[in-house]
Short mmCIF file of C-alpha atoms in Angstrom, two decimals:
data_model
loop_
_atom_site.label_atom_id
_atom_site.label_comp_id
_atom_site.label_asym_id
_atom_site.label_seq_id
_atom_site.Cartn_x
_atom_site.Cartn_y
_atom_site.Cartn_z
CA MET A 776 -18.66 -2.46 10.12
CA GLY A 777 -16.04 0.39 11.55
CA GLU A 778 -13.43 2.18 9.60
CA CYS A 779 -10.34 -0.40 9.42
CA ASP A 780 -6.95 0.02 6.90
CA GLY A 781 -7.77 -3.96 5.61
CA LEU A 782 -10.37 -6.19 4.69
CA ILE A 783 -10.35 -9.84 3.30
CA SER A 784 -13.53 -11.94 2.16
CA ASP A 785 -14.30 -15.19 0.48
CA SER A 786 -17.41 -14.17 -0.47
CA PRO A 787 -18.53 -13.22 -4.22
CA ASN A 788 -21.22 -11.10 -2.77
CA VAL A 789 -18.91 -9.19 -1.08
CA VAL A 790 -17.32 -5.70 -2.50
CA LEU A 791 -14.42 -4.44 -0.97
CA ALA A 792 -13.70 -0.95 -0.82
CA ILE A 793 -10.78 1.65 0.38
CA GLN A 794 -10.12 5.29 0.26
CA VAL A 795 -6.71 6.55 -0.41
CA ALA A 796 -5.02 9.78 -1.39
CA ASP A 797 -1.01 9.07 -1.72
CA CYS A 798 -0.93 6.08 0.49
CA LEU A 799 -0.70 2.41 -0.85
CA PRO A 800 -3.95 0.54 -2.21
CA ILE A 801 -2.69 -3.25 -2.35
CA PHE A 802 -4.98 -5.78 -3.84
CA LEU A 803 -4.27 -9.30 -3.00
CA ILE A 804 -5.89 -12.32 -5.17
CA ALA A 805 -5.79 -15.65 -4.01
CA PRO A 806 -7.67 -17.53 -7.29
CA ASP A 807 -6.92 -21.20 -6.27
CA VAL A 808 -9.23 -20.38 -2.86
CA SER A 809 -11.49 -17.89 -4.43
CA ALA A 810 -10.19 -15.42 -1.24
CA ILE A 811 -9.17 -11.64 -1.70
CA GLY A 812 -7.86 -8.45 0.55
CA LEU A 813 -7.65 -4.88 0.06
CA ILE A 814 -5.38 -2.84 2.00
CA HIS A 815 -4.90 0.52 3.00
CA ALA A 816 -0.97 1.35 3.84
CA GLY A 817 0.18 4.79 4.81
CA TRP A 818 3.49 4.78 6.86
CA ARG A 819 1.78 3.75 10.13
CA GLY A 820 0.23 0.80 8.53
CA THR A 821 3.27 -0.40 6.91
CA VAL A 822 5.17 0.11 10.05
CA ALA A 823 2.82 -1.86 11.81
CA GLY A 824 3.11 -4.61 9.48
CA ILE A 825 -0.19 -4.26 7.26
CA ALA A 826 0.70 -6.32 4.15
CA LEU A 827 2.16 -9.01 6.26
CA GLU A 828 -0.49 -9.22 8.23
CA ALA A 829 -2.96 -9.52 5.72
CA VAL A 830 -1.39 -12.28 4.02
CA CYS A 831 -1.02 -14.24 7.70
CA LYS A 832 -4.86 -13.46 7.58
CA LEU A 833 -5.77 -14.82 4.27
CA LYS A 834 -3.86 -17.92 5.18
CA GLU A 835 -5.22 -18.51 8.54
CA ASP A 836 -9.15 -17.64 7.46
CA PHE A 837 -9.21 -19.34 4.16
CA GLY A 838 -6.08 -21.27 3.73
CA VAL A 839 -4.46 -19.15 1.25
CA ASP A 840 -1.18 -20.07 0.02
CA PRO A 841 0.92 -17.47 -0.17
CA GLY A 842 3.02 -18.55 -2.79
CA SER A 843 -0.40 -18.50 -5.23
CA LEU A 844 -1.43 -14.84 -4.16
CA SER A 845 -1.12 -12.04 -7.05
CA CYS A 846 -0.73 -8.80 -5.52
CA PHE A 847 -0.82 -5.48 -7.29
CA ILE A 848 0.01 -1.71 -5.63
CA GLY A 849 -2.32 0.80 -7.05
CA PRO A 850 -1.63 4.48 -7.85
CA SER A 851 0.59 5.98 -4.30
CA ILE A 852 2.65 8.24 -3.83
CA HIS A 853 6.02 7.39 -4.90
CA THR A 854 9.93 7.98 -3.21
CA CYS A 855 10.31 11.04 -5.56
CA CYS A 856 7.50 12.73 -3.78
CA TYR A 857 7.07 11.25 -0.37
CA THR A 858 9.53 13.50 2.07
CA VAL A 859 9.89 12.30 5.64
CA GLY A 860 11.25 14.14 8.58
CA ARG A 861 13.33 11.59 11.28
CA GLU A 862 10.52 11.27 13.48
CA VAL A 863 9.09 8.85 10.47
CA MET A 864 12.89 7.91 9.28
CA ASP A 865 13.72 6.09 12.39
CA LYS A 866 10.78 3.74 12.12
CA PHE A 867 12.08 2.40 8.82
CA GLN A 868 15.25 0.47 7.55
CA THR A 869 17.43 2.21 5.60
CA ASP A 870 17.01 0.27 2.38
CA HIS A 871 13.60 1.82 2.33
CA LEU A 872 15.21 5.42 2.63
CA THR A 873 17.22 7.88 0.51
CA GLU A 874 18.84 11.18 2.17
CA SER A 875 16.82 13.97 0.05
CA GLU A 876 18.63 17.02 -1.07
CA PRO A 877 21.42 18.64 0.76
CA SER A 878 19.54 21.60 0.74
CA GLU A 879 17.21 19.93 3.13
CA PRO A 880 19.07 18.42 5.93
CA ASN A 881 17.49 15.82 8.05
CA LEU A 882 14.75 15.11 5.41
CA TYR A 883 14.15 11.67 3.84
CA ASN A 884 12.75 10.08 0.99
CA LEU A 885 10.70 6.87 2.29
CA ASP A 886 9.74 4.20 -0.43
CA LEU A 887 6.58 2.88 0.73
CA ILE A 888 6.12 0.39 -2.56
CA SER A 889 9.40 -1.01 -1.33
CA ALA A 890 8.68 -1.11 2.11
CA ASN A 891 5.74 -2.88 1.68
CA SER A 892 6.53 -5.04 -1.13
CA ALA A 893 9.25 -6.45 1.52
CA GLN A 894 6.34 -7.50 3.64
CA LEU A 895 4.63 -9.67 1.04
CA ARG A 896 7.78 -11.08 0.07
CA GLU A 897 8.13 -12.17 3.93
CA ALA A 898 4.71 -13.25 4.36
CA GLY A 899 5.85 -15.42 1.19
CA VAL A 900 4.54 -13.98 -1.32
CA ALA A 901 6.72 -14.44 -4.71
CA ALA A 902 8.47 -11.64 -6.19
CA GLU A 903 7.25 -11.74 -9.71
CA LYS A 904 3.54 -11.83 -8.47
CA ILE A 905 4.04 -8.47 -7.02
CA THR A 906 3.30 -5.52 -9.37
CA PHE A 907 2.56 -1.79 -8.77
CA ASP A 908 1.34 1.43 -10.87
CA LYS A 909 4.13 3.58 -11.85
CA ARG A 910 2.06 6.36 -11.23
CA CYS A 911 2.83 8.78 -8.35
CA THR A 912 -0.50 10.66 -6.91
CA HIS A 913 1.80 13.69 -6.04
CA CYS A 914 3.54 14.41 -9.36
CA SER A 915 1.36 12.34 -12.12
CA GLU A 916 -0.63 14.23 -14.61
CA SER A 917 -3.23 11.72 -14.42
CA GLY A 918 -5.74 13.38 -12.06
CA LEU A 919 -5.02 11.19 -8.85
CA HIS A 920 -5.78 12.56 -5.61
CA SER A 921 -2.89 13.52 -3.13
CA TYR A 922 -3.20 14.58 0.20
CA ARG A 923 0.49 15.83 0.20
CA GLY A 924 -0.72 18.01 -3.22
CA HIS A 925 -3.61 19.17 -2.03
CA GLY A 926 -3.91 18.94 1.94
CA ASP A 927 -7.59 18.47 3.18
CA ARG A 928 -9.09 19.79 -0.04
CA ALA A 929 -7.72 16.40 -1.55
CA GLY A 930 -10.23 13.96 -2.65
CA ARG A 931 -9.80 10.27 -2.83
CA ASN A 932 -9.08 7.54 -5.09
CA VAL A 933 -11.76 4.62 -4.23
CA CYS A 934 -10.70 1.58 -4.79
CA PHE A 935 -13.13 -1.48 -5.51
CA LEU A 936 -12.31 -5.25 -5.10
CA ASN A 937 -14.63 -8.19 -5.74
CA LEU A 938 -14.67 -12.06 -6.44
CA LYS A 939 -16.79 -11.79 -9.42
CA TRP A 940 -14.34 -9.02 -10.98
CA VAL A 941 -11.38 -11.35 -10.33
#
């Protein structure tokens, strides 16, 4: 299998794995049908609608009812530390953006968690079944890897999901 930003499975013998370093790891669990998904959602994937697409694929391939899905967004960069320029800002709805400090014109803080949560809700996932880790990979003291914090030297946070663990 080649590189990709999203994986789904209904096999208990398969372990899904992704690597992130600020991007969102999104865990999707459909216990009623025994299917799972694991997504790497950076700003480009978010713009492309990866969370929405993953839910649609789970429904199409395995008959998953989006309302039965439980979704967990793992540690990732939060709005407090995710500053973007106009070229990225123009690709998002304003409700996922806040203006950066006045001393930094043309910079905005992007909320990838709210943008992906909106996609999950649009796909039919119940809002109360979407939870997220409160740690920011960039400013948290919990030893998480951050590309924004360490650049090319950054390690990766590796995420695994398997039906046997669900």
